[in-house]
XYZ file of C-alpha atoms in Angstrom:
285
model
C 0.000 0.000 0.000
C 1.376 3.441 -0.850
C -0.276 5.214 2.083
C -0.433 3.933 5.639
C -1.093 6.852 7.979
C -4.848 6.231 8.234
C -6.008 4.036 11.128
C -7.663 0.748 10.280
C -11.457 0.963 9.754
C -13.436 0.402 12.962
C -15.263 -2.883 13.451
C -19.028 -2.300 13.420
C -21.193 -4.311 15.820
C -24.839 -3.312 15.299
C -27.319 -3.269 18.143
C -30.939 -4.481 17.799
C -32.040 -1.370 15.870
C -28.932 -1.594 13.719
C -29.769 -5.156 12.743
C -33.356 -4.137 12.004
C -32.094 -1.395 9.680
C -29.727 -3.906 8.083
C -32.552 -6.332 7.351
C -34.919 -3.675 5.987
C -32.361 -1.809 3.901
C -30.568 -4.982 2.862
C -33.780 -6.603 1.706
C -34.808 -3.545 -0.284
C -31.329 -3.079 -1.755
C -31.023 -6.753 -2.664
C -34.445 -6.688 -4.256
C -33.701 -3.656 -6.429
C -30.204 -4.813 -7.393
C -31.031 -8.396 -8.269
C -34.436 -7.471 -9.671
C -32.643 -4.998 -11.902
C -30.117 -7.672 -12.831
C -32.907 -10.054 -13.868
C -34.533 -7.322 -15.967
C -31.180 -6.405 -17.516
C -30.396 -10.002 -18.481
C -33.875 -10.430 -19.938
C -33.575 -7.301 -22.062
C -30.038 -8.302 -23.049
C -31.456 -11.469 -24.687
C -32.997 -9.156 -27.281
C -30.422 -6.386 -27.203
C -27.363 -8.573 -27.833
C -28.543 -10.231 -31.087
C -29.795 -6.892 -32.374
C -26.881 -4.643 -31.372
C -23.974 -6.910 -30.391
C -21.553 -5.185 -28.012
C -23.455 -1.940 -28.307
C -25.946 -1.526 -25.463
C -28.531 1.166 -26.212
C -31.032 0.035 -23.548
C -29.527 -1.920 -20.632
C -27.305 0.874 -19.236
C -30.474 2.805 -18.427
C -31.538 -0.073 -16.166
C -28.212 0.073 -14.347
C -28.572 3.817 -13.920
C -32.059 3.466 -12.431
C -30.930 0.792 -9.976
C -28.034 2.952 -8.783
C -30.275 5.959 -8.208
C -32.679 3.795 -6.212
C -29.824 2.505 -4.031
C -29.225 5.994 -2.606
C -32.917 6.402 -1.830
C -32.890 3.089 0.060
C -29.810 4.038 2.065
C -31.199 7.506 2.775
C -28.002 9.062 1.450
C -27.841 12.353 -0.457
C -26.115 12.542 -3.829
C -25.232 16.069 -4.941
C -24.127 16.357 -8.556
C -22.151 19.408 -9.679
C -20.976 20.353 -13.132
C -22.021 18.940 -16.491
C -21.886 15.359 -17.651
C -19.790 15.027 -20.817
C -21.480 13.983 -24.042
C -19.793 12.405 -27.016
C -16.802 10.103 -27.316
C -14.570 9.667 -24.305
C -13.815 8.155 -20.941
C -14.135 9.076 -17.281
C -11.572 8.946 -14.462
C -12.252 9.419 -10.770
C -10.745 9.101 -7.319
C -11.721 5.913 -5.499
C -12.984 5.669 -1.904
C -15.501 2.837 -1.746
C -17.631 0.306 -3.598
C -20.294 3.026 -3.285
C -18.389 4.874 -6.014
C -19.883 2.459 -8.541
C -23.416 3.507 -7.587
C -22.542 7.205 -7.347
C -20.958 7.303 -10.808
C -23.452 5.028 -12.568
C -26.406 7.000 -11.217
C -25.545 10.122 -13.218
C -23.853 8.766 -16.306
C -24.011 5.716 -18.568
C -20.539 4.243 -18.158
C -18.697 0.923 -18.320
C -16.334 0.303 -15.441
C -12.808 -1.012 -15.688
C -12.058 -3.352 -12.805
C -9.339 -5.681 -11.591
C -9.806 -9.242 -12.816
C -10.366 -10.651 -9.308
C -13.734 -8.908 -9.087
C -15.147 -11.163 -11.824
C -14.982 -14.094 -9.389
C -16.635 -12.376 -6.436
C -20.084 -13.813 -5.570
C -22.861 -11.371 -6.368
C -20.656 -8.389 -7.238
C -18.875 -10.347 -9.967
C -22.158 -11.368 -11.574
C -23.370 -7.768 -11.572
C -20.098 -6.513 -12.991
C -20.105 -8.992 -15.877
C -23.763 -8.354 -16.678
C -23.270 -4.589 -16.876
C -20.377 -4.825 -19.330
C -17.436 -4.219 -16.975
C -13.973 -4.483 -18.547
C -11.757 -6.761 -16.449
C -7.994 -6.295 -16.476
C -4.988 -7.694 -14.663
C -2.888 -4.995 -13.012
C 0.359 -6.259 -14.475
C 2.739 -4.068 -16.472
C 3.520 -7.034 -18.723
C -0.094 -6.971 -19.940
C -0.270 -3.242 -20.589
C -0.364 -3.697 -24.381
C -3.198 -6.240 -24.181
C -5.109 -3.885 -21.882
C -4.626 -1.058 -24.333
C -6.099 -3.164 -27.145
C -9.173 -3.965 -25.044
C -9.613 -0.276 -24.244
C -9.342 0.672 -27.898
C -11.943 -1.910 -28.943
C -14.465 -0.671 -26.403
C -13.806 3.008 -27.131
C -14.330 2.406 -30.854
C -17.752 1.028 -29.924
C -18.424 4.422 -28.303
C -18.503 2.834 -24.848
C -17.658 5.424 -22.213
C -15.165 3.647 -19.978
C -14.581 4.633 -16.365
C -11.559 3.687 -14.310
C -9.845 4.632 -11.058
C -6.233 5.667 -11.795
C -5.246 5.516 -8.119
C -5.362 1.725 -8.385
C -6.919 1.210 -4.923
C -9.676 2.566 -2.716
C -8.837 4.878 0.193
C -10.226 6.217 3.457
C -12.070 8.882 1.465
C -9.929 11.727 2.798
C -7.205 11.879 0.157
C -6.441 11.578 -3.544
C -3.523 9.282 -4.372
C -1.154 9.869 -7.315
C -2.677 8.655 -10.577
C -1.071 5.684 -12.296
C -0.518 6.461 -15.972
C -0.545 3.046 -17.696
C -4.199 2.949 -18.737
C -4.055 6.467 -20.174
C -1.882 5.162 -23.024
C -4.927 3.777 -24.853
C -6.278 7.271 -25.497
C -3.311 8.165 -27.699
C -3.979 5.364 -30.186
C -4.099 6.538 -33.805
C -7.133 4.311 -34.402
C -9.408 6.317 -32.110
C -11.552 9.347 -33.040
C -9.791 12.720 -33.030
C -12.396 14.197 -30.683
C -11.616 11.751 -27.853
C -11.977 13.348 -24.413
C -11.363 12.290 -20.815
C -13.578 13.769 -18.102
C -12.160 13.939 -14.554
C -14.700 13.438 -11.753
C -14.231 14.083 -8.042
C -16.067 12.020 -5.431
C -16.219 13.646 -1.995
C -17.965 11.749 0.813
C -19.262 13.667 3.837
C -19.852 11.500 6.895
C -23.109 11.701 8.871
C -23.087 13.792 12.040
C -21.155 12.123 14.831
C -19.436 9.560 12.571
C -15.703 9.475 11.792
C -14.703 11.533 8.750
C -13.492 8.271 7.181
C -16.957 6.697 7.562
C -17.442 5.962 3.851
C -13.875 4.906 3.073
C -13.156 1.259 2.303
C -9.531 0.365 2.822
C -7.032 -1.716 4.785
C -8.170 -5.196 5.790
C -11.889 -4.391 5.830
C -13.950 -6.862 3.811
C -16.788 -5.935 1.506
C -19.236 -7.634 3.906
C -18.024 -5.608 6.894
C -18.298 -2.336 4.998
C -21.729 -3.229 3.640
C -22.898 -4.001 7.194
C -21.679 -0.600 8.360
C -23.594 1.126 5.563
C -26.831 -0.793 6.075
C -26.892 -0.544 9.884
C -26.020 3.169 10.164
C -28.756 5.188 11.944
C -28.328 8.021 9.416
C -26.309 8.829 6.326
C -24.431 11.825 5.042
C -23.862 12.681 1.414
C -21.580 12.265 -1.564
C -20.659 15.077 -3.931
C -20.125 14.022 -7.534
C -18.226 16.831 -9.240
C -17.858 16.726 -13.027
C -14.921 18.767 -14.318
C -14.340 20.143 -17.805
C -13.391 17.304 -20.203
C -9.759 17.113 -21.317
C -9.196 16.820 -25.067
C -6.673 14.006 -25.520
C -4.903 15.658 -28.449
C -4.007 18.635 -26.226
C -1.580 16.441 -24.267
C 1.611 14.974 -25.750
C 1.546 11.654 -23.885
C -0.195 9.548 -21.267
C 1.778 11.068 -18.389
C 0.758 14.623 -19.229
C -2.878 13.559 -19.630
C -2.824 11.687 -16.303
C -1.274 14.661 -14.500
C -3.937 17.020 -15.840
C -6.742 14.642 -14.808
C -5.257 14.197 -11.342
C -4.891 17.956 -10.867
C -8.567 18.508 -11.703
C -9.762 15.731 -9.378
C -7.496 16.914 -6.560
C -8.635 20.540 -6.889
C -12.273 19.475 -6.754
C -11.590 17.304 -3.728
C -9.927 20.120 -1.815
C -12.734 22.538 -2.704
C -15.395 20.053 -1.573
C -14.034 20.084 1.952
C -13.558 23.851 2.151
C -16.215 26.151 3.561
C -16.410 28.283 0.440
C -17.864 25.848 -2.073
C -21.226 26.899 -3.519
C -23.630 24.656 -5.436
C -23.595 24.964 -9.237
C -25.880 22.863 -11.462
C -26.672 20.827 -8.375
C -28.819 17.713 -8.698
C -29.678 16.533 -5.188
C -31.146 13.081 -4.568
C -32.435 12.227 -1.118
């Protein structure tokens, strides 16, 4: 791990009311997620023969499920800035598995994930069904990863990945790794290719640690999910869309990665200052 000054996540032991909230929220969340998955797979039976890898319908199902998840949790989602249209990709800082819901709720995207996720029960099924691109984080496979990226970008899929390479405690932005940015400089891609940086800033509920939403260290997915479902109240997440970066304005992957990181970091710092004011805010309660 390239940062180690954050304490380990606390172990959550719910009381009777906490377990009741877990059952009610968990049942509702499971119903909407797996109900949405069933609907998506059913629609995909028609969509795949008709459109192949292109998915004009099913991403809308994913988006609806992710919006509903925040309603079930009772968590606010404040969206700032404008969602990019046209050809391109999205990069964001990474704090939690909740990032997937926060980013999918506002934008039709296809996530890039480490290959291990494909084998996770439940999460792996959802990831495969929604068109996630799985990669091995190995420098020796960088060329193969670039080819996969290029194929999906040519299909006009808007890919989203986390250049930090790991989730955090939600209180920092780690240096961006540059390897995956190389795909955007391929000569086979459209000249108008853009990359939109997005900042995710989680604000803990009153009385909770500032790292409440972070998922890091040795904490398992199950332990973090339990903490989210059993919480007596929730805070909010800001989803801040920055101006898209035109790939051709940057000479190489390193320059592009640095520009994306700078935008995400600036948004992150502003989100935790007292001077930020809402612009184009879309609030979901």
